[in-house]
Coordinates of C-alpha atoms in Angstrom, one line a residue:
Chain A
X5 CA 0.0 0.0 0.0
X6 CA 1.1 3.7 -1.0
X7 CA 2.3 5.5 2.1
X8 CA 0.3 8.8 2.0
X9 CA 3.6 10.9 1.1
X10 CA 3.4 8.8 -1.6
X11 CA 0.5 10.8 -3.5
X12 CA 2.6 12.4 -6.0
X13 CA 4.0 9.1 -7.0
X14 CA 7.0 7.4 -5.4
X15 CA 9.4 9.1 -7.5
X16 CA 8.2 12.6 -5.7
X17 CA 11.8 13.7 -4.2
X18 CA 12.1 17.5 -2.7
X19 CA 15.6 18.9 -1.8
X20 CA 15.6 19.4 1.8
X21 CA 18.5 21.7 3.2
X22 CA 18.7 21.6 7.0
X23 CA 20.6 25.2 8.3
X24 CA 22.9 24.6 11.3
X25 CA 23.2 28.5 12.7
X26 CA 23.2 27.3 16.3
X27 CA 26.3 26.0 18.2
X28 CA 26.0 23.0 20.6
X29 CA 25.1 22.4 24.3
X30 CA 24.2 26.1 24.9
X31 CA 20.8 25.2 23.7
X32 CA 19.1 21.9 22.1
X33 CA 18.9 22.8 18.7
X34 CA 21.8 21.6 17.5
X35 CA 21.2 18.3 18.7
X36 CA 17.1 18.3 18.0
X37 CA 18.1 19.4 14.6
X38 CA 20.3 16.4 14.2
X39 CA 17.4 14.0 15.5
X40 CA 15.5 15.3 12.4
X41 CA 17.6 14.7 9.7
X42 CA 18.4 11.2 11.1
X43 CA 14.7 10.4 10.4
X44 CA 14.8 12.2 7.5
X45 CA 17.1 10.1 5.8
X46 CA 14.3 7.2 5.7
X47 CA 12.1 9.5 3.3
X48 CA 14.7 9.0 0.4
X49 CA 14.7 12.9 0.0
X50 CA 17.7 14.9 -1.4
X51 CA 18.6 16.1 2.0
X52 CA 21.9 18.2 2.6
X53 CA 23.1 20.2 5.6
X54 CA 24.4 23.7 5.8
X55 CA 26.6 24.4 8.6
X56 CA 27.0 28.7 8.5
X57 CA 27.2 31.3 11.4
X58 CA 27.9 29.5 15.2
X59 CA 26.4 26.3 13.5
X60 CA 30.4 25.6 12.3
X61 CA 30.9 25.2 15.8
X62 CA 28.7 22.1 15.7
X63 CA 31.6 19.8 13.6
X64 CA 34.2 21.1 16.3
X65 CA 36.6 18.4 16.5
X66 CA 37.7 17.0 20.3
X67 CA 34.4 17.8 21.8
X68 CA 34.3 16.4 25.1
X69 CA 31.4 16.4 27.3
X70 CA 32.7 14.8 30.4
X71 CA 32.5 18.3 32.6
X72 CA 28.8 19.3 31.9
X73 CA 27.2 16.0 32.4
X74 CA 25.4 16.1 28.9
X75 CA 26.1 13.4 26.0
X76 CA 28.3 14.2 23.3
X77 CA 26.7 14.3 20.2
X78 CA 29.3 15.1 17.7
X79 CA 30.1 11.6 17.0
X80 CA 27.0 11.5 14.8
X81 CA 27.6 13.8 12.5
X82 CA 29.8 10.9 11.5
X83 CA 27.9 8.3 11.1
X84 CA 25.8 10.2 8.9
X85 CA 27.1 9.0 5.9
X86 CA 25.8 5.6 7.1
X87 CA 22.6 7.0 6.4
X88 CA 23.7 7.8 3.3
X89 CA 23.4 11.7 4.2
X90 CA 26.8 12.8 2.6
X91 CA 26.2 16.7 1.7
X92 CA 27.5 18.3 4.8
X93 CA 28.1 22.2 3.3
X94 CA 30.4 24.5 5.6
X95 CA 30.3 28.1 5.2
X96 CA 33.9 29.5 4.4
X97 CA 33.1 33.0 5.9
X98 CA 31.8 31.5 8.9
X99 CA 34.7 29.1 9.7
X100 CA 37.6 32.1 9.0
X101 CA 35.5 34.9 11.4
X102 CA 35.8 32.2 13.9
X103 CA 39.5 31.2 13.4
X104 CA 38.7 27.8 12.1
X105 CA 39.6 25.6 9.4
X106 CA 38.8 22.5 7.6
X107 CA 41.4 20.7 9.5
X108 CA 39.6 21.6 12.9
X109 CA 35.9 19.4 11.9
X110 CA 35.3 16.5 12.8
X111 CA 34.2 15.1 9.9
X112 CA 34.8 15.3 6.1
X113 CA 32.9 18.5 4.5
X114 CA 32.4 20.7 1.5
X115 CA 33.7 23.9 2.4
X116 CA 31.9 26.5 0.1
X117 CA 31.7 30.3 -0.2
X118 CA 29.0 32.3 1.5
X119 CA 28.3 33.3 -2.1
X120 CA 27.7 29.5 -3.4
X121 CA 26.2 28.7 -0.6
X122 CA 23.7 31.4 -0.4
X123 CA 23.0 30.0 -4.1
X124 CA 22.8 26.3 -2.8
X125 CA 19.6 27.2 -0.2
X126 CA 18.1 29.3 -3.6
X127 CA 17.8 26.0 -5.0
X128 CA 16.4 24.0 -2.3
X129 CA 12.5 23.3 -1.7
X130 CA 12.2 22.9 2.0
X131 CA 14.7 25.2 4.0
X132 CA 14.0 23.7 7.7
X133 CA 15.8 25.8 10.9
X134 CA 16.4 24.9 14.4
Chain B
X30 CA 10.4 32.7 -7.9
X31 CA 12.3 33.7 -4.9
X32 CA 12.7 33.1 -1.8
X33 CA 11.1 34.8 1.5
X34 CA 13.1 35.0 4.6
X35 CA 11.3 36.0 7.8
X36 CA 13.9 37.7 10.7
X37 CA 12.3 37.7 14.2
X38 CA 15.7 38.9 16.0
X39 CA 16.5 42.5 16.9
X40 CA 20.2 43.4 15.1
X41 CA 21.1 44.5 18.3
X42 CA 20.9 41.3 19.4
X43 CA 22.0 38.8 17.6
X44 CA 23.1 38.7 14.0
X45 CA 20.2 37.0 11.9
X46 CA 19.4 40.3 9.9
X47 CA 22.9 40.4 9.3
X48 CA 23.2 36.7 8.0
X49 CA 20.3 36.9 6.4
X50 CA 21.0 40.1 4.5
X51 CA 24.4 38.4 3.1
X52 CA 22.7 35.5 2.0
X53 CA 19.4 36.3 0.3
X54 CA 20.2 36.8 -3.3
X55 CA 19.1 39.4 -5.2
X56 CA 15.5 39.5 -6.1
X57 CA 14.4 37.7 -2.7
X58 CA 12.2 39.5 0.1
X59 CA 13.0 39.7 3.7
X60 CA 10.0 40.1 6.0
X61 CA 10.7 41.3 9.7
X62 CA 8.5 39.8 12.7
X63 CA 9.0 39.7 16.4
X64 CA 11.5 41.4 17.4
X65 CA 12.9 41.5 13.7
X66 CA 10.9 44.9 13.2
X67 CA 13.3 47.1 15.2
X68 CA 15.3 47.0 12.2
X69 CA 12.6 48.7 9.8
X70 CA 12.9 51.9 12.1
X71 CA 14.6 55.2 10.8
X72 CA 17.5 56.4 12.5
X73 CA 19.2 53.5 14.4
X74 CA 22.5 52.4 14.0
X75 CA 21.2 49.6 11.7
X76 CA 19.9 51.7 9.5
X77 CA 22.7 51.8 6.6
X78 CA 22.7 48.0 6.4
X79 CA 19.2 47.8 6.1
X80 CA 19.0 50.3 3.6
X81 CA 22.1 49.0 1.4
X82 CA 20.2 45.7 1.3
X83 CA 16.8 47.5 -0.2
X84 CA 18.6 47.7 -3.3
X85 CA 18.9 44.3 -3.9
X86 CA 15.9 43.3 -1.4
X87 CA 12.3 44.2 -1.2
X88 CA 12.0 44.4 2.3
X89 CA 8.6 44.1 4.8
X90 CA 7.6 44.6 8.3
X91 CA 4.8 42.8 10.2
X92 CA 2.9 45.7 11.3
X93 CA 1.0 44.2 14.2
X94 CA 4.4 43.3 15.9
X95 CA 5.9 47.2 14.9
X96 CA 2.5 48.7 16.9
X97 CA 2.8 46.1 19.7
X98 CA 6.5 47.3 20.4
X99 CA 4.9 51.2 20.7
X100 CA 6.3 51.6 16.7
X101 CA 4.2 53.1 13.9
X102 CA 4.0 52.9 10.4
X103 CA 5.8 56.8 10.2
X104 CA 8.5 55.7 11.9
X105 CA 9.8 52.7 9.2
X106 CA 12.6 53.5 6.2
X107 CA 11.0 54.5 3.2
X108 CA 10.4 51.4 1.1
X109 CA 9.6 49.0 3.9
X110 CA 6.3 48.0 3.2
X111 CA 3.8 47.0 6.6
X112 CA 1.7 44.0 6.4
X113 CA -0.6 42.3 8.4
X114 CA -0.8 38.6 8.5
X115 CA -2.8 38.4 5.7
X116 CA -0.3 40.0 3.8
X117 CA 2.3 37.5 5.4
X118 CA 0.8 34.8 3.9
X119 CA 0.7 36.4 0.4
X120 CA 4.3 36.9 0.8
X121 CA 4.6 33.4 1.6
X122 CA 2.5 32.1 -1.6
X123 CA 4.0 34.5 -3.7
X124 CA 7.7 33.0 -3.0
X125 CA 8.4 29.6 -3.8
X126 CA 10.0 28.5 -0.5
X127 CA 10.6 30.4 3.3
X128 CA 13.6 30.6 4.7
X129 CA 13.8 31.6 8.6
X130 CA 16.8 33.0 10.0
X131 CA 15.9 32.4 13.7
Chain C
X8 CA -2.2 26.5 -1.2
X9 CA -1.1 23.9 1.2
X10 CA 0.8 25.1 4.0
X11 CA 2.6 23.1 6.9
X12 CA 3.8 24.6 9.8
X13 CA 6.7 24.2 12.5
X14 CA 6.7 25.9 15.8
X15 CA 9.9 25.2 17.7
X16 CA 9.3 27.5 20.9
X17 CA 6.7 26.6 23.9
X18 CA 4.2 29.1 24.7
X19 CA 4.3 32.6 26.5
X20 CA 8.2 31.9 26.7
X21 CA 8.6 33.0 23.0
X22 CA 6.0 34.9 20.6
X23 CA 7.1 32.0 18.0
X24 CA 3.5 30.2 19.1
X25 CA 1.3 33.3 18.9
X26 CA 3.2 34.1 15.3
X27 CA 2.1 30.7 13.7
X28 CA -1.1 31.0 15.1
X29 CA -1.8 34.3 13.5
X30 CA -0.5 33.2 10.3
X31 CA -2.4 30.1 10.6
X32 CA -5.6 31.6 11.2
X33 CA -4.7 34.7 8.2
X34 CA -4.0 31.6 6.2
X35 CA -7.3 30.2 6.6
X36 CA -9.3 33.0 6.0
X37 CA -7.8 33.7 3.0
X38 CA -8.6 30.0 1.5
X39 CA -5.3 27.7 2.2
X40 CA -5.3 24.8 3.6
X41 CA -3.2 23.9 6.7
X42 CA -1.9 20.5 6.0
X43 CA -0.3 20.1 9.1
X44 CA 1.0 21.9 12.4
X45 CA 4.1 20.1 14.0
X46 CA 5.5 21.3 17.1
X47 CA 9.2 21.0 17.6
X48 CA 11.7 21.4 20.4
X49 CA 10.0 22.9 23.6
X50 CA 7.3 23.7 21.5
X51 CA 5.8 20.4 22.3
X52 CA 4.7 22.4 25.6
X53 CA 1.8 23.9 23.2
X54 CA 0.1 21.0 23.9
X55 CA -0.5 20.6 27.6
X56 CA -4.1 21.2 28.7
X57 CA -2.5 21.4 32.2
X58 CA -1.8 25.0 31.9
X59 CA -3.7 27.8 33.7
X60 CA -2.9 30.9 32.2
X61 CA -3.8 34.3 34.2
X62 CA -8.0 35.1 33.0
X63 CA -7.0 38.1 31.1
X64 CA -4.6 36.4 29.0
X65 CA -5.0 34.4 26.1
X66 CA -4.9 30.6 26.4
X67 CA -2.4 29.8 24.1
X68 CA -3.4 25.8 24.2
X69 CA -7.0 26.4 24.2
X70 CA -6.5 28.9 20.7
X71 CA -4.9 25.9 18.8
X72 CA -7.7 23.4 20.2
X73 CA -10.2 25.6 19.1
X74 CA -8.5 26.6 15.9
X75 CA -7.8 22.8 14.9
X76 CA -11.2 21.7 15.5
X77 CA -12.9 24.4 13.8
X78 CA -10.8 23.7 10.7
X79 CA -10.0 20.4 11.2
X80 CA -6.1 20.9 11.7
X81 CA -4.1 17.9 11.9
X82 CA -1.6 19.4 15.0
X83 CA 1.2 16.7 15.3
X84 CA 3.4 17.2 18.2
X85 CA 6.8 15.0 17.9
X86 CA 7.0 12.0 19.9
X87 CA 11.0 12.5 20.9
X88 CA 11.1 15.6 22.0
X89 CA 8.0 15.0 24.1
X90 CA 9.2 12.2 25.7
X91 CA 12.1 14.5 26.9
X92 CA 9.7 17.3 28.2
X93 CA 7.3 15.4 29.7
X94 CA 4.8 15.7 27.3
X95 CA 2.1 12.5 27.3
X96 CA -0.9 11.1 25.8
X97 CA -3.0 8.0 27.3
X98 CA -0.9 5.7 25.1
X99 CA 2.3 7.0 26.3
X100 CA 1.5 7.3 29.9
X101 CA 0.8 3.5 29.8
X102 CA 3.8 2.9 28.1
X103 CA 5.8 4.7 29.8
X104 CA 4.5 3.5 32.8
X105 CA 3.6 7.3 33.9
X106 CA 0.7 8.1 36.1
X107 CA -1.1 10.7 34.3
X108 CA -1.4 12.2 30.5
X109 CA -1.6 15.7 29.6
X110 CA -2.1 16.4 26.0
X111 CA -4.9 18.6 25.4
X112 CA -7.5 18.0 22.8
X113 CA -6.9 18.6 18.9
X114 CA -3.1 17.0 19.5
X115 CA -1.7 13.8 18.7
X116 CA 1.9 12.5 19.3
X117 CA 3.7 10.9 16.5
X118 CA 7.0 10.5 15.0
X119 CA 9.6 13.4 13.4
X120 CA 8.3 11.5 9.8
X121 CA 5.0 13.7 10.2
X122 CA 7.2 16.6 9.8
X123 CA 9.2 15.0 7.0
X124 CA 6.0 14.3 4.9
X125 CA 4.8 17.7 5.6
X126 CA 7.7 19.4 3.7
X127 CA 6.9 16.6 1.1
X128 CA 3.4 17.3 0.4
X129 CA 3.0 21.1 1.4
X130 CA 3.5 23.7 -1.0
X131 CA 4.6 25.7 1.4
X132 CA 6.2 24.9 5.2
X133 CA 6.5 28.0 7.2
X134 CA 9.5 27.5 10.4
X135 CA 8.5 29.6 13.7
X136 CA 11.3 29.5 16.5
X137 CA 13.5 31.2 18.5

């Protein structure tokens, strides 16, 4: 039987970009927005993630959670491409004002310029935020 | 079509306006809610970015939340057109997608 | 036009509640259909009926009751992130092995997929958060 996201016809596939402006621990978003895109990979959307503004802070490398008695997350962002969720876009910009670079995430990304990424959420149809 | 983004942050408090501003391409609208509409007002020190960003923007404030926060209409940069809700959700039909810089 | 909606902040806290509710309702009256209404993050809280808001104050729970039954608004408030917050219906109590529910009427709890197919089958999903 047709699932009833399945109206359109099963081949109905939206780009979803979730934006990552938030960094971690200081609030949930960053992890609540993670729990969404780990479902969403089920729905055999185009999903892809946009890490820009204190969101870079989110792939920070050597997190360590030990001192604030709250689970450390970051690991996941890893095992993301388990789920077959491989477009992880960080913002240039956002990573230099910060002092950051590539080497300092945790995980492999596609660093981008503010400029291609702005064009990236243009071409998205569902921009969800935390 | 373009996109919509909505901004419910002051700029003096955090730096979604901003954010937003630099990423909206050319073309898009920008609609400021909440505490987004402190923006729209004439003669703060946000001013200058907001108006730089008119000429690639069209840019709206949520009049119920401007007369809320003791703001009127007189008081927004020319070019900032007030809506109501109503006029929200036009925005919101008349762009293909909404982006919301919280 | 099919709209969904997300509303990420609990109520009174954050005007994010009373936002999508006045662009719900503006929605409505102007002929679009709201597919869905998904609460996110604390804005599961929404959904209590145990709240007792001062008399001359709106009733931010009792709006989106009304609201939903007058237009028969499918409000969907996610499973997880009730769980965390303490946010229960029958079923959940009993599985949870909790001694009381507190979901007011017009809500259901369900998965983060509700949200997923949302943004799959709206024309339009409007974010409301912090």
């Amino acid at each position: 039987m047709a699932e009833p996201w399945e109206e359109e016809g099963p081949g109905t596939v939206k780009k979803f970009m979730y934006v990552n402006r938030k960094a971690p621990y200081g609030t949930i978003y960053a992890l609540e927005s993670l729990e969404v895109v780990l479902i969403a990979a089920a729905f055999e959307q185009d999903v892809s993630l946009a890490f820009l503004d204190d969101g870079v802070y989110e792939l920070k490398k050597g997190q360590d959670t030990a001192g604030i008695g709250m689970k450390n997350f970051s690991p996941t962002y890893r095992a993301l491409e388990g789920y077959d969720i491989e477009k992880l876009y960080v913002e240039a910009e956002s990573l230099a004002e910060r002092g950051l670079t590539e080497a300092d995430l945790l995980v492999p990304v596609e660093v981008m310029s503010r400029e291609a990424l702005a064009k990236m959420m243009d071409e998205q149809d569902v921009i969800l935020s935390f | 079509m373009s996109m919509l983004h909505t901004v419910n942050k002051s700029p003096f408090e955090r730096n979604a306006l901003d954010s937003c501003i630099k990423h909206a391409l050319p073309g898009s609208a920008i609609l400021l809610i909440e505490d987004g509409v402190y923006a729209a007002i004439k003669g703060t020190a946000h001013e200058g970015m907001v108006r730089d960003s008119m000429a690639n923007h069209s840019l709206y404030v949520l009049g119920p939340d401007l007369l809320a926060r003791g703001m009127s209409p007189e008081q927004v940069i020319d070019g900032i057109s007030v809506v109501d809700y109503g006029g929200f959700v036009d925005l919101a039909v008349n762009h293909d997608k909404v982006q919301s810089w919280l | 036009m099919k709209f969904g909606i997300l509303i990420n902040e609990g109520p009174y806290q954050h005007q994010a509640s009373d936002s999508a509710y006045l662009f719900t309702k503006a929605a409505i009256e102007k002929g679009h259909e709201i597919f869905r209404v998904f609460f996110y993050n604390d804005g599961v809280n929404n959904g209590t009926r145990l709240a007792v808001p001062p008399q001359d104050d709106r009733n931010i729970t009792v709006r989106w009751s009304e609201l939903a039954q007058q237009h028969n608004i499918d409000m969907v408030i996610c499973i997880a992130a009730a769980q965390r917050r303490g946010l229960l219906d029958e079923g959940e109590a009993k599985r949870q092995g909790k001694d009381a529910n507190n979901i007011a009427p017009g809500f259901r709890i369900s998965g983060l997929g509700q949200l997923i197919e949302a943004g799959i089958q709206c024309d339009r999903l409007v974010v409301f958060g912090d």
